[in-house]
């Protein structure tokens, strides 16, 4: 999380540099200002989010016999019951290992999410067949260990259901 915070801070600084750099050509200055503003807004939000996540000492993911609570990212799934899980799998996206969770009623789950979070989750599920994605960089436990824990609890919940 520290690397993400530092990276976001660098992009915010780059955005300010683009806005206040007077050495660019006159026609390019408008474009530089627009790109700088977009960089400041987007990476400023990322910086604030990652800084808050670093300061708060709440767990990114909680697993119990009823399900899991995913607070690992802005587009995290929140509370999910094991009975709602259809499939759990590992995959790689842009060089990063992830855990994917496919839900039985994805539409109902997405309707419960707020606007921007819903859009991010829909974009994620369009790239991979997962309603919820958990990235290694958002948790401290090795992803393969987390995957085994999730699978064990999910299978146990399915077996005790009947």
XYZ file of C-alpha atoms in Angstrom:
162
model
C 0.000 0.000 0.000
C 2.945 2.310 0.642
C 4.092 1.881 -2.964
C 0.613 2.703 -4.261
C 0.452 5.806 -2.067
C 3.897 6.971 -3.196
C 3.062 6.291 -6.857
C -0.191 8.233 -6.614
C 1.648 11.145 -4.957
C 4.174 11.184 -7.819
C 1.392 11.342 -10.407
C -0.286 14.183 -8.497
C 3.049 16.062 -8.573
C 3.361 15.329 -12.301
C -0.140 16.755 -12.786
C 0.884 19.995 -11.048
C 4.030 20.116 -13.165
C 1.949 19.814 -16.348
C -0.357 22.612 -15.245
C 2.326 25.055 -14.163
C 5.036 24.243 -16.727
C 5.402 27.409 -18.822
C 8.028 26.016 -21.222
C 5.526 24.136 -23.419
C 4.250 25.409 -26.753
C 1.153 27.658 -26.641
C -1.157 25.137 -28.370
C -0.008 22.315 -26.144
C -0.595 24.254 -22.904
C -4.370 23.676 -22.916
C -3.825 19.948 -23.387
C -1.194 19.942 -20.633
C -3.589 21.674 -18.248
C -6.391 19.194 -18.996
C -4.104 16.176 -18.580
C -2.650 17.712 -15.419
C -6.117 18.275 -13.914
C -7.220 14.742 -14.739
C -4.022 13.349 -13.196
C -4.470 15.450 -10.048
C -8.126 14.463 -9.633
C -7.770 10.756 -10.345
C -4.472 10.130 -8.576
C -5.430 12.525 -5.782
C -8.414 10.294 -5.013
C -6.169 7.213 -5.242
C -3.648 8.876 -2.906
C -6.314 9.761 -0.315
C -7.847 6.286 -0.462
C -4.540 4.455 -0.085
C -3.369 6.808 2.679
C -6.571 6.187 4.645
C -6.193 2.429 4.127
C -2.629 2.636 5.473
C -3.621 4.689 8.527
C -6.684 2.649 9.455
C -5.740 -0.701 10.870
C -8.860 -2.602 9.861
C -8.497 -5.933 8.093
C -8.831 -5.957 4.313
C -10.574 -9.311 4.341
C -12.432 -11.230 7.044
C -13.334 -14.895 6.535
C -15.690 -16.878 8.752
C -18.073 -19.833 8.545
C -20.880 -17.661 7.116
C -18.909 -15.958 4.330
C -16.379 -13.202 3.918
C -16.167 -9.426 4.159
C -14.024 -7.893 1.423
C -12.704 -4.397 2.167
C -9.526 -4.797 0.114
C -10.152 -2.039 -2.454
C -12.583 0.690 -3.466
C -14.337 -1.827 -5.733
C -14.421 -4.462 -2.984
C -17.394 -6.734 -2.545
C -18.275 -6.025 1.059
C -20.110 -8.801 2.872
C -20.737 -11.990 0.896
C -22.363 -15.179 2.200
C -20.895 -18.545 1.156
C -24.345 -19.614 -0.095
C -24.158 -16.822 -2.699
C -20.786 -17.978 -4.096
C -20.872 -20.006 -7.307
C -17.139 -20.359 -7.958
C -13.755 -19.255 -6.527
C -10.648 -19.283 -8.701
C -7.194 -17.755 -9.113
C -6.204 -15.835 -12.223
C -3.634 -13.360 -13.479
C -4.458 -9.931 -14.874
C -1.748 -7.587 -16.185
C 0.946 -9.551 -14.374
C -0.828 -9.548 -11.010
C -2.242 -12.631 -9.285
C -5.872 -12.296 -8.221
C -8.627 -14.319 -6.585
C -11.891 -14.225 -8.486
C -15.266 -14.883 -6.887
C -18.225 -15.548 -9.163
C -21.594 -15.047 -7.459
C -24.798 -16.938 -8.187
C -26.892 -13.766 -8.599
C -24.404 -11.222 -9.874
C -27.098 -8.798 -11.015
C -28.734 -8.527 -7.570
C -25.337 -8.084 -5.927
C -24.305 -5.322 -8.339
C -27.623 -3.507 -7.865
C -26.814 -3.163 -4.140
C -23.561 -1.313 -4.904
C -23.282 2.477 -5.300
C -22.844 4.094 -8.738
C -19.078 4.338 -9.254
C -18.341 1.146 -7.344
C -20.939 -0.702 -9.447
C -19.342 0.586 -12.670
C -15.880 -0.546 -11.563
C -17.211 -3.977 -10.584
C -19.021 -4.355 -13.915
C -15.833 -3.384 -15.768
C -13.889 -5.977 -13.744
C -16.449 -8.696 -14.386
C -16.367 -7.922 -18.114
C -12.586 -8.513 -18.191
C -12.749 -11.782 -16.212
C -15.721 -13.904 -15.230
C -15.576 -12.770 -11.586
C -18.016 -10.570 -9.714
C -15.401 -9.865 -7.036
C -11.639 -9.682 -7.512
C -9.103 -9.659 -4.686
C -5.577 -8.525 -5.581
C -2.392 -9.545 -3.800
C -1.294 -5.921 -3.375
C -4.374 -5.154 -1.256
C -3.767 -7.841 1.374
C -0.823 -8.944 3.503
C -1.447 -12.701 3.490
C 0.036 -14.569 0.510
C -2.708 -14.976 -2.089
C -2.337 -18.755 -2.383
C -2.885 -19.117 1.385
C -5.930 -16.866 1.237
C -7.288 -18.878 -1.690
C -6.918 -22.137 0.262
C -8.663 -20.592 3.293
C -11.534 -19.329 1.169
C -11.927 -22.657 -0.637
C -11.873 -24.596 2.632
C -14.539 -22.406 4.255
C -16.685 -22.353 1.110
C -16.544 -26.159 0.710
C -17.286 -26.646 4.406
C -20.306 -24.340 4.158
C -21.575 -26.209 1.063
C -21.078 -29.615 2.709
C -22.889 -28.635 5.925
C -25.780 -27.170 3.895
C -26.756 -30.531 2.652
